[in-house]
Structures are given as structure tokens and as C-alpha cells.
Amino acid sequence: MYIAGKDAQGRARAEHIRVAGELALDRPAIRRKPRLGKLAVAPVDKAKSRQVNPARDSGAIQHLGLSLLLLAVLCVLPVMGGLQLFLQSGIVWVLAAYPLASLISFAQYWQDKSSVQASRWRTPEKAPHLLELLGGWSGALVAQQCFRHMTRKLSYQLVVWLIIAAHQLVWIDWLLLDGHGFGELLRRYLPL
């Protein structure tokens, strides 16, 4: 015994097949009876059931003024440290590395977001984190807000903010403690 149905392409197929006795070749959810005391409600698509927030779904940056202020505050130490390195030692690559890494990071987020929307292969999470570590964290923060991408995954955000904190600590050490903490490690591994 069966019920005639159609597949996704519109072709005829047998559904809810029952062979003599208890053997059934249909989806188990169809065979279940609703529990007493609860209303039988059709399953709701999770994506359709979430409430729509026009500001969030339009791509608009939420709390723009506060986000820009936070970004500006976070960029103060790297800019001051880079300027100090340039004025004292003539080292210019630090001032160039942050904007360049940030632009590449921004482009990488854009590419990953478009890959998600087109159901293509995504960028592994280690790649954006590497760029953030190399100084592209400010571009990553801007891209996350502009594209509303990778903002909800807690483990990802934790790594991003740890990278930002590490950059801030290095510059605090460099500017206020003359590099006697992290600066010694950097001098060993980087040509400063």
C-alpha cells in the first residue's frame, strides 16, 4: 500500500509505503501521533520565524557612532606607536602594514560573505585570524559590521578580541614602558 506523490523535480513517486504488517518505508515523523495536551503545529522554518530587524537586515551598521568611537580609540595606540617608530628610527613599514593588512582583511571578509551567499567554498577561519594578527584587525572590525559577517559566532569573536588586546598590550608596552616587556620579544624576532 502506498500514496502517490511527486519528488522535487515533479516526477511521480510512491510515498508512505506500508508492507504487510508493521514494516513502513516512510518518514518516521509522519507516523508519530501528537502528544495529548499539546497542539499539533506544523514545523516552522527557523529562518522565516526569526523576527526581522530592518536595521540589521538592511546591512546598516548598528550604533554607528559608538562603533566609530570604539574603532578610533583602538587605533590610537598603533598610530602613536607607528609614528614614534618612524620619528625615532625611520621605520615606516609599521605605519604602512596596518592599513594594508586592514584593506586585505576587509576584502577577505567581503569575499567570504559573497561565498556564503552563493553557497561556495568558504575561507578557513585561520586565514582572517592570521591577517588580523598581522595588523588587519581594524579592517576586520569594519568588515564585520558592514557585511554583518562572523558577528555571532562567540569562539570566533573571542579570538578576534584576543588579537586586538594583544596589539594594544604590545603598543602600551612600547609607548609607556619603552618596550621592556613585549618589546624585547619583538626585537629578537623582528628587525626593529
Tab-separated table of N, CA and C in Angstrom, residues 58-145:
chain	number	residue	atom	x	y	z
A	58	SER	N	19.178	45.264	6.686
A	58	SER	CA	19.468	46.154	5.561
A	58	SER	C	20.967	46.339	5.348
A	59	GLY	N	21.782	45.818	6.241
A	59	GLY	CA	23.221	45.980	6.117
A	59	GLY	C	23.726	47.238	6.819
A	60	ALA	N	22.822	47.990	7.439
A	60	ALA	CA	23.229	49.198	8.143
A	60	ALA	C	24.012	48.832	9.396
A	61	ILE	N	25.011	49.604	9.687
A	61	ILE	CA	25.823	49.364	10.880
A	61	ILE	C	25.030	49.825	12.094
A	62	GLN	N	24.867	48.931	13.039
A	62	GLN	CA	24.140	49.273	14.246
A	62	GLN	C	25.025	50.143	15.139
A	63	HIS	N	24.445	51.144	15.749
A	63	HIS	CA	25.152	52.044	16.667
A	63	HIS	C	26.411	52.599	15.989
A	64	LEU	N	26.242	53.237	14.867
A	64	LEU	CA	27.364	53.707	14.053
A	64	LEU	C	28.310	54.612	14.835
A	65	GLY	N	27.774	55.571	15.568
A	65	GLY	CA	28.623	56.499	16.314
A	65	GLY	C	29.477	55.797	17.350
A	66	LEU	N	28.877	54.881	18.088
A	66	LEU	CA	29.608	54.139	19.108
A	66	LEU	C	30.657	53.223	18.478
A	67	SER	N	30.306	52.592	17.348
A	67	SER	CA	31.261	51.716	16.655
A	67	SER	C	32.463	52.507	16.147
A	68	LEU	N	32.218	53.686	15.582
A	68	LEU	CA	33.327	54.515	15.090
A	68	LEU	C	34.204	55.014	16.233
A	69	LEU	N	33.584	55.371	17.353
A	69	LEU	CA	34.347	55.820	18.513
A	69	LEU	C	35.239	54.693	19.039
A	70	LEU	N	34.691	53.484	19.141
A	70	LEU	CA	35.472	52.341	19.602
A	70	LEU	C	36.641	52.065	18.658
A	71	LEU	N	36.387	52.114	17.360
A	71	LEU	CA	37.449	51.890	16.376
A	71	LEU	C	38.539	52.957	16.507
A	72	ALA	N	38.138	54.209	16.666
A	72	ALA	CA	39.116	55.299	16.794
A	72	ALA	C	39.972	55.127	18.054
A	73	VAL	N	39.335	54.748	19.160
A	73	VAL	CA	40.077	54.550	20.409
A	73	VAL	C	41.075	53.402	20.265
A	74	LEU	N	40.636	52.321	19.608
A	74	LEU	CA	41.526	51.173	19.429
A	74	LEU	C	42.690	51.472	18.486
A	75	CYS	N	42.505	52.424	17.586
A	75	CYS	CA	43.568	52.750	16.622
A	75	CYS	C	44.577	53.773	17.150
A	76	VAL	N	44.278	54.415	18.271
A	76	VAL	CA	45.166	55.450	18.804
A	76	VAL	C	46.554	54.886	19.116
A	77	LEU	N	46.624	53.801	19.854
A	77	LEU	CA	47.928	53.263	20.252
A	77	LEU	C	48.767	52.795	19.058
A	78	PRO	N	48.199	52.029	18.098
A	78	PRO	CA	49.023	51.650	16.947
A	78	PRO	C	49.528	52.846	16.135
A	79	VAL	N	48.697	53.874	15.981
A	79	VAL	CA	49.131	55.059	15.220
A	79	VAL	C	50.233	55.793	15.978
A	80	MET	N	50.046	55.979	17.276
A	80	MET	CA	51.080	56.662	18.064
A	80	MET	C	52.381	55.872	18.082
A	81	GLY	N	52.273	54.547	18.241
A	81	GLY	CA	53.472	53.708	18.247
A	81	GLY	C	54.181	53.713	16.909
A	82	GLY	N	53.405	53.642	15.835
A	82	GLY	CA	53.995	53.681	14.491
A	82	GLY	C	54.674	55.012	14.211
A	83	LEU	N	54.051	56.102	14.642
A	83	LEU	CA	54.667	57.424	14.476
A	83	LEU	C	55.954	57.541	15.288
A	84	GLN	N	55.933	57.021	16.498
A	84	GLN	CA	57.143	57.074	17.319
A	84	GLN	C	58.281	56.277	16.663
A	85	LEU	N	57.961	55.090	16.148
A	85	LEU	CA	58.976	54.291	15.451
A	85	LEU	C	59.519	55.034	14.232
A	86	PHE	N	58.639	55.689	13.505
A	86	PHE	CA	59.066	56.423	12.312
A	86	PHE	C	59.951	57.608	12.676
A	87	LEU	N	59.541	58.378	13.674
A	87	LEU	CA	60.297	59.572	14.046
A	87	LEU	C	61.632	59.237	14.701
A	88	GLN	N	61.683	58.181	15.507
A	88	GLN	CA	62.919	57.831	16.203
A	88	GLN	C	63.870	56.996	15.353
A	89	SER	N	63.333	56.072	14.581
A	89	SER	CA	64.195	55.127	13.876
A	89	SER	C	64.045	55.160	12.358
A	90	GLY	N	63.081	55.917	11.867
A	90	GLY	CA	62.857	55.955	10.424
A	90	GLY	C	62.153	54.713	9.892
A	91	ILE	N	61.580	53.922	10.779
A	91	ILE	CA	60.874	52.700	10.364
A	91	ILE	C	59.463	53.082	9.925
A	92	VAL	N	59.180	52.880	8.656
A	92	VAL	CA	57.893	53.285	8.098
A	92	VAL	C	56.965	52.095	7.843
A	93	TRP	N	57.518	50.873	7.810
A	93	TRP	CA	56.694	49.725	7.431
A	93	TRP	C	55.568	49.463	8.421
A	94	VAL	N	55.727	49.843	9.682
A	94	VAL	CA	54.668	49.627	10.663
A	94	VAL	C	53.459	50.493	10.324
A	95	LEU	N	53.725	51.752	9.945
A	95	LEU	CA	52.625	52.637	9.564
A	95	LEU	C	51.922	52.156	8.291
A	96	ALA	N	52.655	51.510	7.411
A	96	ALA	CA	52.065	51.001	6.170
A	96	ALA	C	51.394	49.649	6.373
A	97	ALA	N	51.878	48.847	7.313
A	97	ALA	CA	51.366	47.486	7.499
A	97	ALA	C	49.923	47.465	8.000
A	98	TYR	N	49.595	48.336	8.925
A	98	TYR	CA	48.230	48.328	9.460
A	98	TYR	C	47.178	48.632	8.397
A	99	PRO	N	47.296	49.725	7.635
A	99	PRO	CA	46.273	49.979	6.604
A	99	PRO	C	46.243	48.910	5.513
A	100	LEU	N	47.409	48.429	5.096
A	100	LEU	CA	47.454	47.413	4.051
A	100	LEU	C	46.808	46.110	4.525
A	101	ALA	N	47.171	45.644	5.707
A	101	ALA	CA	46.576	44.419	6.246
A	101	ALA	C	45.077	44.593	6.481
A	102	SER	N	44.666	45.799	6.867
A	102	SER	CA	43.244	46.052	7.088
A	102	SER	C	42.462	46.021	5.784
A	103	LEU	N	43.017	46.573	4.727
A	103	LEU	CA	42.351	46.517	3.416
A	103	LEU	C	42.225	45.079	2.922
A	104	ILE	N	43.282	44.304	3.076
A	104	ILE	CA	43.240	42.901	2.656
A	104	ILE	C	42.231	42.138	3.513
A	105	SER	N	42.200	42.401	4.803
A	105	SER	CA	41.261	41.750	5.701
A	105	SER	C	39.815	42.095	5.329
A	106	PHE	N	39.562	43.361	5.033
A	106	PHE	CA	38.231	43.800	4.621
A	106	PHE	C	37.804	43.059	3.352
A	107	ALA	N	38.711	42.973	2.376
A	107	ALA	CA	38.412	42.276	1.122
A	107	ALA	C	38.165	40.786	1.368
A	108	GLN	N	38.901	40.211	2.293
A	108	GLN	CA	38.731	38.787	2.592
A	108	GLN	C	37.356	38.529	3.214
A	109	TYR	N	36.907	39.398	4.104
A	109	TYR	CA	35.567	39.260	4.678
A	109	TYR	C	34.503	39.409	3.586
A	110	TRP	N	34.693	40.377	2.697
A	110	TRP	CA	33.741	40.579	1.600
A	110	TRP	C	33.657	39.334	0.734
A	111	GLN	N	34.810	38.761	0.405
A	111	GLN	CA	34.848	37.565	-0.438
A	111	GLN	C	34.185	36.388	0.274
A	112	ASP	N	34.433	36.228	1.572
A	112	ASP	CA	33.839	35.124	2.313
A	112	ASP	C	32.329	35.293	2.424
A	113	LYS	N	31.871	36.510	2.644
A	113	LYS	CA	30.422	36.763	2.725
A	113	LYS	C	29.760	36.453	1.387
A	114	SER	N	30.380	36.851	0.281
A	114	SER	CA	29.797	36.548	-1.032
A	114	SER	C	29.828	35.051	-1.303
A	115	SER	N	30.834	34.345	-0.794
A	115	SER	CA	30.881	32.884	-0.935
A	115	SER	C	29.745	32.229	-0.163
A	116	VAL	N	29.445	32.745	1.006
A	116	VAL	CA	28.330	32.214	1.794
A	116	VAL	C	27.028	32.409	1.034
A	117	GLN	N	26.816	33.591	0.494
A	117	GLN	CA	25.575	33.888	-0.201
A	117	GLN	C	25.420	33.069	-1.479
A	118	ALA	N	26.525	32.715	-2.112
A	118	ALA	CA	26.482	31.936	-3.351
A	118	ALA	C	26.662	30.440	-3.100
A	119	SER	N	26.725	30.025	-1.841
A	119	SER	CA	26.920	28.617	-1.460
A	119	SER	C	28.182	28.022	-2.071
A	120	ARG	N	29.257	28.798	-2.027
A	120	ARG	CA	30.561	28.312	-2.496
A	120	ARG	C	31.426	27.990	-1.294
A	121	TRP	N	32.636	27.456	-1.589
A	121	TRP	CA	33.587	27.148	-0.529
A	121	TRP	C	33.944	28.411	0.221
A	122	ARG	N	34.081	28.280	1.544
A	122	ARG	CA	34.391	29.432	2.382
A	122	ARG	C	35.856	29.467	2.746
A	123	THR	N	36.277	30.636	3.178
A	123	THR	CA	37.645	30.826	3.653
A	123	THR	C	37.780	30.180	5.032
A	124	PRO	N	38.821	29.383	5.272
A	124	PRO	CA	39.014	28.822	6.621
A	124	PRO	C	39.207	29.949	7.636
A	125	GLU	N	38.742	29.745	8.856
A	125	GLU	CA	38.793	30.798	9.875
A	125	GLU	C	40.212	31.216	10.232
A	126	LYS	N	41.178	30.360	10.022
A	126	LYS	CA	42.562	30.694	10.361
A	126	LYS	C	43.095	31.819	9.481
A	127	ALA	N	42.634	31.906	8.246
A	127	ALA	CA	43.145	32.929	7.322
A	127	ALA	C	42.801	34.345	7.777
A	128	PRO	N	41.538	34.647	8.110
A	128	PRO	CA	41.264	36.003	8.615
A	128	PRO	C	41.980	36.289	9.927
A	129	HIS	N	42.099	35.275	10.784
A	129	HIS	CA	42.794	35.493	12.059
A	129	HIS	C	44.269	35.817	11.833
A	130	LEU	N	44.885	35.187	10.855
A	130	LEU	CA	46.285	35.490	10.546
A	130	LEU	C	46.430	36.938	10.086
A	131	LEU	N	45.539	37.386	9.219
A	131	LEU	CA	45.588	38.785	8.775
A	131	LEU	C	45.325	39.748	9.927
A	132	GLU	N	44.400	39.383	10.804
A	132	GLU	CA	44.129	40.229	11.972
A	132	GLU	C	45.372	40.330	12.850
A	133	LEU	N	46.065	39.221	13.017
A	133	LEU	CA	47.284	39.198	13.824
A	133	LEU	C	48.382	40.046	13.191
A	134	LEU	N	48.420	40.098	11.860
A	134	LEU	CA	49.420	40.898	11.156
A	134	LEU	C	49.055	42.383	11.089
A	135	GLY	N	47.960	42.769	11.732
A	135	GLY	CA	47.588	44.178	11.804
A	135	GLY	C	46.276	44.501	11.114
A	136	GLY	N	45.594	43.532	10.553
A	136	GLY	CA	44.351	43.793	9.838
A	136	GLY	C	43.109	43.730	10.697
A	137	TRP	N	43.273	43.793	12.011
A	137	TRP	CA	42.121	43.690	12.902
A	137	TRP	C	41.147	44.854	12.728
A	138	SER	N	41.636	46.042	12.411
A	138	SER	CA	40.710	47.173	12.254
A	138	SER	C	39.853	46.991	11.003
A	139	GLY	N	40.435	46.497	9.925
A	139	GLY	CA	39.659	46.198	8.726
A	139	GLY	C	38.662	45.084	8.967
A	140	ALA	N	39.045	44.115	9.818
A	140	ALA	CA	38.134	43.020	10.157
A	140	ALA	C	36.928	43.547	10.935
A	141	LEU	N	37.177	44.452	11.886
A	141	LEU	CA	36.064	45.007	12.657
A	141	LEU	C	35.097	45.778	11.767
A	142	VAL	N	35.641	46.574	10.858
A	142	VAL	CA	34.792	47.344	9.947
A	142	VAL	C	34.013	46.398	9.035
A	143	ALA	N	34.679	45.386	8.496
A	143	ALA	CA	34.018	44.443	7.586
A	143	ALA	C	32.930	43.651	8.309
A	144	GLN	N	33.182	43.251	9.543
A	144	GLN	CA	32.161	42.519	10.285
A	144	GLN	C	30.888	43.336	10.407
A	145	GLN	N	31.036	44.622	10.645
A	145	GLN	CA	29.860	45.475	10.792
A	145	GLN	C	29.218	45.810	9.445
